[in-house]
Amino acid sequence: MATTLTELVELQKSQLDAWNALGQSVFNAAEKLVNLNIAAAKAAFQDSSESSQSLLGARDAQDFFALASGASQPSLEKLVGYSRNVYGIANGTSAELTKIFEAQMSEANRKVAELIDFAAKNAPTGSEPAVSMFKTAVAAANTAFDTATKAARQATDWAEANFAAAASATINAANAANDAAKAKTRKAA
């Protein structure tokens, strides 16, 4: 329990450090997203320019459609890659924020335990059942927090696995559609 001015200052300093760490994590994520979006915009512009040049060089309608169907595949793969990068940034930031939050919760739990011990030592005779009940309530709250944290981690793992499966299925479906379009173009020729 903070009983001296030095302890109060130390508590405030740790809170300020936590807020700074949270802010830094958020700004780092924003910076990564901005850089990713700039790179994606540059790549999209370049791809668009190259596709336009390629399509303008088509000799006939079949050649045009073959080039157009072939151009869609890399775009889809880049979109899936972009989505993976955004998800990775969000997931990494979430992990950093969770780590900071858990450290703060651990420190708060330690402070509450100190407070309970201080109260138990200075409590009047006969208040032991109330102090014991309070200790039990704090332990139950900590257990509930730990359970919720584990459930959130499991949900994150599940979402990650589903995202990977969806991305893979999307690319496979696009590849199959692209192959079918190429085969149809070859048959028509």
XYZ file of N, CA, C and O in Angstrom, residues 23-164:
568
model
N 0.500 4.185 -25.743
C 0.533 5.169 -26.825
C 1.554 4.808 -27.890
O 1.279 4.911 -29.094
N 2.722 4.375 -27.461
C 3.777 3.995 -28.409
C 3.330 2.817 -29.266
O 3.564 2.795 -30.476
N 2.665 1.852 -28.656
C 2.176 0.693 -29.413
C 1.149 1.106 -30.462
O 1.194 0.639 -31.605
N 0.252 1.990 -30.080
C -0.774 2.441 -31.017
C -0.142 3.236 -32.159
O -0.488 3.052 -33.331
N 0.785 4.130 -31.833
C 1.443 4.913 -32.884
C 2.275 4.027 -33.806
O 2.304 4.246 -35.021
N 2.943 3.024 -33.255
C 3.708 2.097 -34.096
C 2.792 1.349 -35.062
O 3.121 1.174 -36.236
N 1.636 0.922 -34.562
C 0.679 0.221 -35.432
C 0.171 1.152 -36.529
O 0.074 0.755 -37.693
N -0.134 2.394 -36.165
C -0.611 3.359 -37.164
C 0.460 3.605 -38.219
O 0.161 3.672 -39.413
N 1.706 3.724 -37.779
C 2.808 3.946 -38.719
C 2.957 2.758 -39.680
O 3.123 2.938 -40.889
N 2.862 1.553 -39.139
C 2.958 0.359 -39.986
C 1.820 0.322 -41.008
O 2.034 -0.028 -42.171
N 0.613 0.668 -40.568
C -0.529 0.659 -41.490
C -0.378 1.714 -42.581
O -0.692 1.454 -43.752
N 0.104 2.886 -42.203
C 0.313 3.940 -43.208
C 1.347 3.486 -44.231
O 1.146 3.622 -45.445
N 2.456 2.933 -43.755
C 3.502 2.451 -44.673
C 2.982 1.329 -45.572
O 3.284 1.292 -46.768
N 2.191 0.428 -44.994
C 1.608 -0.656 -45.786
C 0.672 -0.098 -46.855
O 0.713 -0.530 -48.011
N -0.149 0.871 -46.491
C -1.087 1.454 -47.449
C -0.366 2.217 -48.560
O -0.780 2.162 -49.722
N 0.696 2.904 -48.224
C 1.479 3.608 -49.257
C 2.099 2.603 -50.218
O 2.030 2.775 -51.440
N 2.679 1.549 -49.663
C 3.281 0.515 -50.521
C 2.214 -0.155 -51.396
O 2.449 -0.417 -52.587
N 1.052 -0.416 -50.821
C -0.029 -1.044 -51.593
C -0.518 -0.111 -52.701
O -0.790 -0.565 -53.820
N -0.628 1.166 -52.412
C -1.079 2.120 -53.428
C -0.058 2.220 -54.564
O -0.441 2.248 -55.742
N 1.230 2.262 -54.215
C 2.269 2.299 -55.248
C 2.213 1.046 -56.120
O 2.296 1.124 -57.346
N 2.088 -0.106 -55.476
C 2.042 -1.368 -56.223
C 0.792 -1.435 -57.102
O 0.866 -1.884 -58.255
N -0.325 -0.974 -56.599
C -1.565 -0.986 -57.389
C -1.437 -0.067 -58.601
O -1.879 -0.425 -59.702
N -0.841 1.087 -58.412
C -0.641 2.006 -59.530
C 0.270 1.385 -60.579
O -0.016 1.441 -61.786
N 1.361 0.778 -60.123
C 2.304 0.138 -61.035
C 1.638 -1.014 -61.783
O 1.778 -1.135 -63.003
N 0.899 -1.850 -61.055
C 0.212 -2.986 -61.686
C -0.821 -2.512 -62.694
O -0.954 -3.098 -63.774
N -1.543 -1.475 -62.344
C -2.560 -0.930 -63.243
C -1.925 -0.420 -64.529
O -2.427 -0.663 -65.632
N -0.820 0.260 -64.375
C -0.114 0.791 -65.533
C 0.395 -0.344 -66.430
O 0.230 -0.309 -67.651
N 0.994 -1.359 -65.810
C 1.512 -2.491 -66.579
C 0.384 -3.267 -67.261
O 0.510 -3.685 -68.412
N -0.728 -3.439 -66.556
C -1.873 -4.160 -67.144
C -2.448 -3.398 -68.324
O -2.792 -3.991 -69.356
N -2.533 -2.089 -68.167
C -3.055 -1.267 -69.267
C -2.159 -1.385 -70.488
O -2.643 -1.545 -71.614
N -0.865 -1.309 -70.288
C 0.076 -1.438 -71.400
C -0.046 -2.809 -72.050
O -0.036 -2.927 -73.283
N -0.183 -3.828 -71.229
C -0.301 -5.187 -71.747
C -1.589 -5.353 -72.557
O -1.584 -5.937 -73.648
N -2.692 -4.838 -72.026
C -3.981 -4.963 -72.720
C -3.994 -4.173 -74.027
O -4.627 -4.595 -75.001
N -3.306 -3.044 -74.043
C -3.245 -2.255 -75.273
C -2.443 -2.974 -76.359
O -2.610 -2.697 -77.543
N -1.609 -3.905 -75.950
C -0.805 -4.652 -76.919
C -1.494 -5.907 -77.441
O -0.896 -6.661 -78.215
N -2.732 -6.158 -77.042
C -3.450 -7.361 -77.486
C -3.707 -7.287 -78.993
O -4.054 -6.237 -79.528
N -3.532 -8.430 -79.653
C -3.704 -8.474 -81.111
C -5.155 -8.690 -81.517
O -5.582 -8.237 -82.565
N -5.912 -9.420 -80.686
C -7.313 -9.683 -81.019
C -8.107 -9.844 -79.712
O -7.555 -9.725 -78.627
N -9.391 -10.138 -79.831
C -10.269 -10.229 -78.660
C -9.868 -11.383 -77.747
O -9.883 -11.246 -76.513
N -9.503 -12.522 -78.341
C -9.101 -13.660 -77.520
C -7.846 -13.347 -76.730
O -7.740 -13.688 -75.550
N -6.899 -12.721 -77.376
C -5.663 -12.318 -76.708
C -5.979 -11.333 -75.580
O -5.427 -11.414 -74.483
N -6.889 -10.407 -75.853
C -7.293 -9.417 -74.854
C -7.892 -10.103 -73.623
O -7.519 -9.800 -72.493
N -8.835 -11.045 -73.858
C -9.479 -11.726 -72.730
C -8.507 -12.633 -71.984
O -8.596 -12.778 -70.761
N -7.585 -13.242 -72.677
C -6.577 -14.075 -72.020
C -5.688 -13.218 -71.119
O -5.389 -13.596 -69.981
N -5.278 -12.056 -71.628
C -4.449 -11.148 -70.821
C -5.238 -10.606 -69.622
O -4.705 -10.497 -68.517
N -6.508 -10.275 -69.849
C -7.337 -9.734 -68.767
C -7.556 -10.768 -67.667
O -7.493 -10.449 -66.481
N -7.827 -12.022 -68.030
C -8.056 -13.053 -67.014
C -6.761 -13.371 -66.272
O -6.780 -13.656 -65.078
N -5.638 -13.300 -66.955
C -4.349 -13.540 -66.295
C -3.952 -12.428 -65.350
O -3.219 -12.652 -64.385
N -4.445 -11.228 -65.592
C -4.085 -10.087 -64.738
C -4.824 -10.112 -63.407
O -4.364 -9.522 -62.431
N -5.952 -10.798 -63.340
C -6.734 -10.792 -62.103
C -6.091 -11.640 -61.014
O -6.215 -11.332 -59.835
N -5.390 -12.690 -61.363
C -4.797 -13.585 -60.385
C -3.776 -12.889 -59.480
O -3.881 -12.983 -58.264
N -2.786 -12.197 -60.026
C -1.827 -11.526 -59.138
C -2.494 -10.482 -58.238
O -2.095 -10.303 -57.089
N -3.521 -9.821 -58.749
C -4.216 -8.818 -57.937
C -4.880 -9.459 -56.734
O -4.840 -8.913 -55.623
N -5.499 -10.594 -56.940
C -6.154 -11.296 -55.843
C -5.136 -11.756 -54.810
O -5.353 -11.622 -53.603
N -4.017 -12.286 -55.284
C -2.973 -12.722 -54.362
C -2.413 -11.542 -53.566
O -2.144 -11.666 -52.378
N -2.276 -10.394 -54.207
C -1.792 -9.207 -53.501
C -2.813 -8.726 -52.477
O -2.440 -8.290 -51.394
N -4.090 -8.828 -52.817
C -5.137 -8.442 -51.873
C -5.119 -9.350 -50.649
O -5.224 -8.874 -49.513
N -4.968 -10.633 -50.866
C -4.889 -11.568 -49.744
C -3.632 -11.280 -48.921
O -3.675 -11.283 -47.683
N -2.517 -11.005 -49.576
C -1.291 -10.659 -48.860
C -1.445 -9.382 -48.049
O -0.992 -9.301 -46.902
N -2.108 -8.402 -48.640
C -2.370 -7.141 -47.932
C -3.218 -7.419 -46.691
O -2.921 -6.917 -45.599
N -4.256 -8.232 -46.851
C -5.120 -8.569 -45.714
C -4.330 -9.278 -44.623
O -4.524 -9.017 -43.433
N -3.444 -10.162 -45.018
C -2.596 -10.852 -44.032
C -1.718 -9.852 -43.283
O -1.536 -9.961 -42.070
N -1.153 -8.895 -44.003
C -0.308 -7.892 -43.355
C -1.099 -7.036 -42.377
O -0.633 -6.755 -41.269
N -2.290 -6.614 -42.778
C -3.131 -5.809 -41.877
C -3.480 -6.632 -40.642
O -3.392 -6.145 -39.510
N -3.852 -7.886 -40.849
C -4.193 -8.755 -39.732
C -2.980 -8.947 -38.825
O -3.104 -8.927 -37.601
N -1.804 -9.119 -39.407
C -0.582 -9.289 -38.615
C -0.281 -8.067 -37.769
O 0.101 -8.185 -36.599
N -0.456 -6.884 -38.350
C -0.232 -5.649 -37.599
C -1.227 -5.546 -36.443
O -0.855 -5.246 -35.307
N -2.484 -5.803 -36.748
C -3.517 -5.726 -35.708
C -3.275 -6.757 -34.610
O -3.388 -6.451 -33.416
N -2.918 -7.958 -35.005
C -2.678 -9.018 -34.037
C -1.455 -8.710 -33.172
O -1.476 -8.914 -31.954
N -0.389 -8.213 -33.791
C 0.813 -7.850 -33.031
C 0.548 -6.729 -32.047
O 1.001 -6.767 -30.893
N -0.205 -5.744 -32.484
C -0.538 -4.623 -31.603
C -1.415 -5.097 -30.455
O -1.212 -4.702 -29.301
N -2.362 -5.953 -30.772
C -3.224 -6.502 -29.730
C -2.401 -7.262 -28.687
O -2.647 -7.138 -27.483
N -1.430 -8.019 -29.141
C -0.572 -8.767 -28.212
C 0.233 -7.814 -27.327
O 0.366 -8.047 -26.113
N 0.758 -6.731 -27.916
C 1.503 -5.747 -27.126
C 0.612 -5.087 -26.080
O 1.006 -4.938 -24.923
N -0.589 -4.695 -26.495
C -1.510 -4.040 -25.571
C -1.942 -5.000 -24.464
O -2.051 -4.600 -23.297
N -2.162 -6.256 -24.818
C -2.535 -7.257 -23.821
C -1.419 -7.447 -22.810
O -1.666 -7.545 -21.602
N -0.193 -7.481 -23.285
C 0.960 -7.648 -22.398
C 1.043 -6.477 -21.407
O 1.259 -6.681 -20.206
N 0.861 -5.260 -21.902
C 0.904 -4.077 -21.030
C -0.238 -4.134 -20.022
O -0.044 -3.897 -18.825
N -1.434 -4.476 -20.511
C -2.595 -4.547 -19.631
C -2.407 -5.603 -18.553
O -2.714 -5.379 -17.384
N -1.898 -6.768 -18.941
C -1.678 -7.831 -17.967
C -0.638 -7.437 -16.925
O -0.782 -7.774 -15.741
N 0.391 -6.728 -17.339
C 1.398 -6.259 -16.379
C 0.769 -5.283 -15.388
O 1.040 -5.341 -14.182
N -0.091 -4.402 -15.899
C -0.771 -3.448 -15.018
C -1.716 -4.180 -14.065
O -1.807 -3.819 -12.890
N -2.407 -5.194 -14.573
C -3.315 -5.961 -13.717
C -2.529 -6.707 -12.637
O -2.958 -6.779 -11.486
N -1.396 -7.240 -12.997
C -0.557 -7.943 -12.033
C -0.103 -6.992 -10.928
O -0.149 -7.333 -9.741
N 0.316 -5.815 -11.340
C 0.747 -4.809 -10.360
C -0.425 -4.378 -9.481
O -0.278 -4.236 -8.259
N -1.593 -4.192 -10.085
C -2.777 -3.806 -9.306
C -3.154 -4.911 -8.317
O -3.505 -4.619 -7.163
N -3.058 -6.167 -8.754
C -3.351 -7.280 -7.850
C -2.379 -7.318 -6.685
O -2.770 -7.603 -5.557
N -1.124 -7.029 -6.969
C -0.118 -7.001 -5.900
C -0.450 -5.895 -4.904
O -0.392 -6.094 -3.691
N -0.850 -4.739 -5.417
C -1.198 -3.611 -4.544
C -2.437 -3.929 -3.706
O -2.505 -3.588 -2.533
N -3.426 -4.588 -4.326
C -4.634 -4.964 -3.578
C -4.283 -5.956 -2.480
O -4.787 -5.860 -1.347
N -3.406 -6.912 -2.788
C -2.987 -7.884 -1.777
C -2.283 -7.175 -0.618
O -2.516 -7.505 0.558
N -1.446 -6.196 -0.937
C -0.787 -5.419 0.115
C -1.813 -4.658 0.954
O -1.699 -4.592 2.179
N -2.803 -4.093 0.287
C -3.853 -3.351 0.981
C -4.640 -4.276 1.904
O -4.936 -3.916 3.053
N -4.964 -5.467 1.424
C -5.708 -6.421 2.252
C -4.879 -6.825 3.471
O -5.399 -6.888 4.593
N -3.601 -7.094 3.246
C -2.728 -7.451 4.369
C -2.644 -6.309 5.379
O -2.702 -6.527 6.594
N -2.518 -5.094 4.876
C -2.460 -3.918 5.753
C -3.763 -3.790 6.539
O -3.750 -3.545 7.747
N -4.887 -3.963 5.857
C -6.187 -3.860 6.525
C -6.361 -4.971 7.549
O -6.910 -4.741 8.635
N -5.909 -6.185 7.204
C -6.035 -7.308 8.131
C -5.216 -7.066 9.397
O -5.670 -7.387 10.504
N -4.039 -6.508 9.246
C -3.184 -6.236 10.402
C -3.764 -5.143 11.291
O -3.574 -5.158 12.500
N -4.448 -4.191 10.694
C -4.964 -3.045 11.440
C -6.462 -3.125 11.712
O -7.042 -2.171 12.234
N -7.084 -4.230 11.338
C -8.527 -4.384 11.535
C -8.818 -4.692 13.001
O -8.005 -5.316 13.695
N -9.974 -4.257 13.451
C -10.336 -4.557 14.849
C -10.580 -6.056 15.043
O -10.855 -6.789 14.090
N -10.491 -6.485 16.252
C -10.712 -7.889 16.588
C -12.129 -8.279 16.187
O -13.070 -7.521 16.347
N -12.270 -9.464 15.594
C -13.582 -9.956 15.183
C -13.889 -9.699 13.714
O -14.913 -10.138 13.205
N -13.030 -8.978 13.013
C -13.280 -8.679 11.598
C -12.595 -9.660 10.661
O -12.607 -9.474 9.453
N -12.022 -10.717 11.217
C -11.316 -11.700 10.405
C -12.210 -12.332 9.330
O -11.758 -12.531 8.195
N -13.474 -12.661 9.642
C -14.325 -13.238 8.586
C -14.536 -12.275 7.408
O -14.551 -12.704 6.255
N -14.688 -10.997 7.692
C -14.883 -10.018 6.609
C -13.621 -9.908 5.754
O -13.698 -9.850 4.516
N -12.456 -9.889 6.395
C -11.197 -9.814 5.653
C -11.011 -11.079 4.823
O -10.621 -11.010 3.652
N -11.345 -12.231 5.396
C -11.228 -13.493 4.670
C -12.172 -13.508 3.465
O -11.795 -13.970 2.382
N -13.391 -13.003 3.671
C -14.351 -12.951 2.569
C -13.836 -12.022 1.460
O -13.954 -12.334 0.269
N -13.241 -10.918 1.835
C -12.699 -9.985 0.845
C -11.554 -10.632 0.073
O -11.458 -10.500 -1.149
N -10.669 -11.360 0.782
C -9.570 -12.067 0.120
C -10.117 -13.092 -0.875
O -9.601 -13.233 -1.982
N -11.159 -13.798 -0.493
C -11.775 -14.789 -1.375
C -12.369 -14.116 -2.611
O -12.236 -14.628 -3.727
N -12.997 -12.980 -2.421
C -13.593 -12.257 -3.560
C -12.508 -11.797 -4.529
O -12.670 -11.894 -5.748
N -11.405 -11.304 -4.007
C -10.298 -10.863 -4.867
C -9.712 -12.056 -5.614
O -9.441 -11.972 -6.814
N -9.546 -13.180 -4.933
C -9.019 -14.382 -5.592
C -9.970 -14.847 -6.692
O -9.531 -15.242 -7.780
N -11.267 -14.796 -6.441
C -12.256 -15.193 -7.456
C -12.205 -14.250 -8.654
O -12.299 -14.691 -9.807
N -12.056 -12.953 -8.402
C -11.957 -11.984 -9.503
C -10.708 -12.249 -10.335
O -10.745 -12.180 -11.573
N -9.602 -12.568 -9.674
C -8.360 -12.875 -10.408
C -8.518 -14.140 -11.247
O -8.046 -14.200 -12.381
N -9.185 -15.132 -10.698
C -9.430 -16.364 -11.446
C -10.313 -16.086 -12.663
O -10.050 -16.593 -13.761
N -11.339 -15.272 -12.466
C -12.221 -14.919 -13.591
C -11.444 -14.167 -14.666
O -11.626 -14.414 -15.870
N -10.573 -13.258 -14.268
C -9.757 -12.517 -15.233
C -8.843 -13.467 -15.998
O -8.718 -13.368 -17.225
N -8.200 -14.396 -15.291
C -7.324 -15.362 -15.953
C -8.098 -16.229 -16.948
O -7.627 -16.497 -18.055
N -9.295 -16.651 -16.569
C -10.132 -17.457 -17.450
C -10.532 -16.667 -18.698
O -10.480 -17.189 -19.817
N -10.909 -15.409 -18.501
C -11.283 -14.561 -19.651
C -10.093 -14.338 -20.565
O -10.239 -14.348 -21.801
N -8.923 -14.154 -20.000
C -7.711 -13.955 -20.804
C -7.408 -15.202 -21.625
O -7.090 -15.106 -22.817
N -7.518 -16.359 -21.023
C -7.276 -17.609 -21.754
C -8.304 -17.797 -22.871
O -7.962 -18.226 -23.966
N -9.558 -17.472 -22.582
C -10.610 -17.591 -23.602
C -10.347 -16.631 -24.762
O -10.540 -16.988 -25.927
N -9.889 -15.428 -24.453
C -9.579 -14.462 -25.513
C -8.417 -14.957 -26.371
O -8.434 -14.813 -27.598
N -7.421 -15.559 -25.745
C -6.289 -16.108 -26.509
C -6.754 -17.251 -27.417
O -6.311 -17.355 -28.562
N -7.625 -18.102 -26.902
C -8.145 -19.202 -27.714
C -8.961 -18.663 -28.886
O -8.866 -19.181 -30.003
N -9.752 -17.628 -28.642
C -10.547 -17.029 -29.720
C -9.633 -16.418 -30.779
O -9.897 -16.525 -31.980
N -8.554 -15.793 -30.346
C -7.597 -15.210 -31.284
C -6.936 -16.299 -32.125
O -6.803 -16.157 -33.336
N -6.537 -17.383 -31.481
C -5.939 -18.505 -32.212
C -6.920 -19.089 -33.221
O -6.558 -19.410 -34.353
N -8.174 -19.217 -32.825
C -9.214 -19.741 -33.711
C -9.418 -18.808 -34.902
O -9.505 -19.257 -36.041
N -9.488 -17.507 -34.637
C -9.681 -16.532 -35.720
C -8.491 -16.558 -36.676
O -8.665 -16.467 -37.898
N -7.290 -16.696 -36.132
C -6.095 -16.763 -36.976
C -6.145 -17.973 -37.901
O -5.847 -17.872 -39.094
N -6.526 -19.115 -37.356
C -6.611 -20.336 -38.164
C -7.682 -20.190 -39.247
O -7.472 -20.586 -40.391
N -8.811 -19.605 -38.900
C -9.877 -19.401 -39.886
C -9.459 -18.420 -40.969
O -9.796 -18.602 -42.140
N -8.742 -17.375 -40.594
C -8.272 -16.405 -41.577
C -7.319 -17.068 -42.564
O -7.427 -16.867 -43.776
N -6.402 -17.874 -42.051
C -5.453 -18.565 -42.923
C -6.178 -19.523 -43.863
O -5.859 -19.594 -45.055
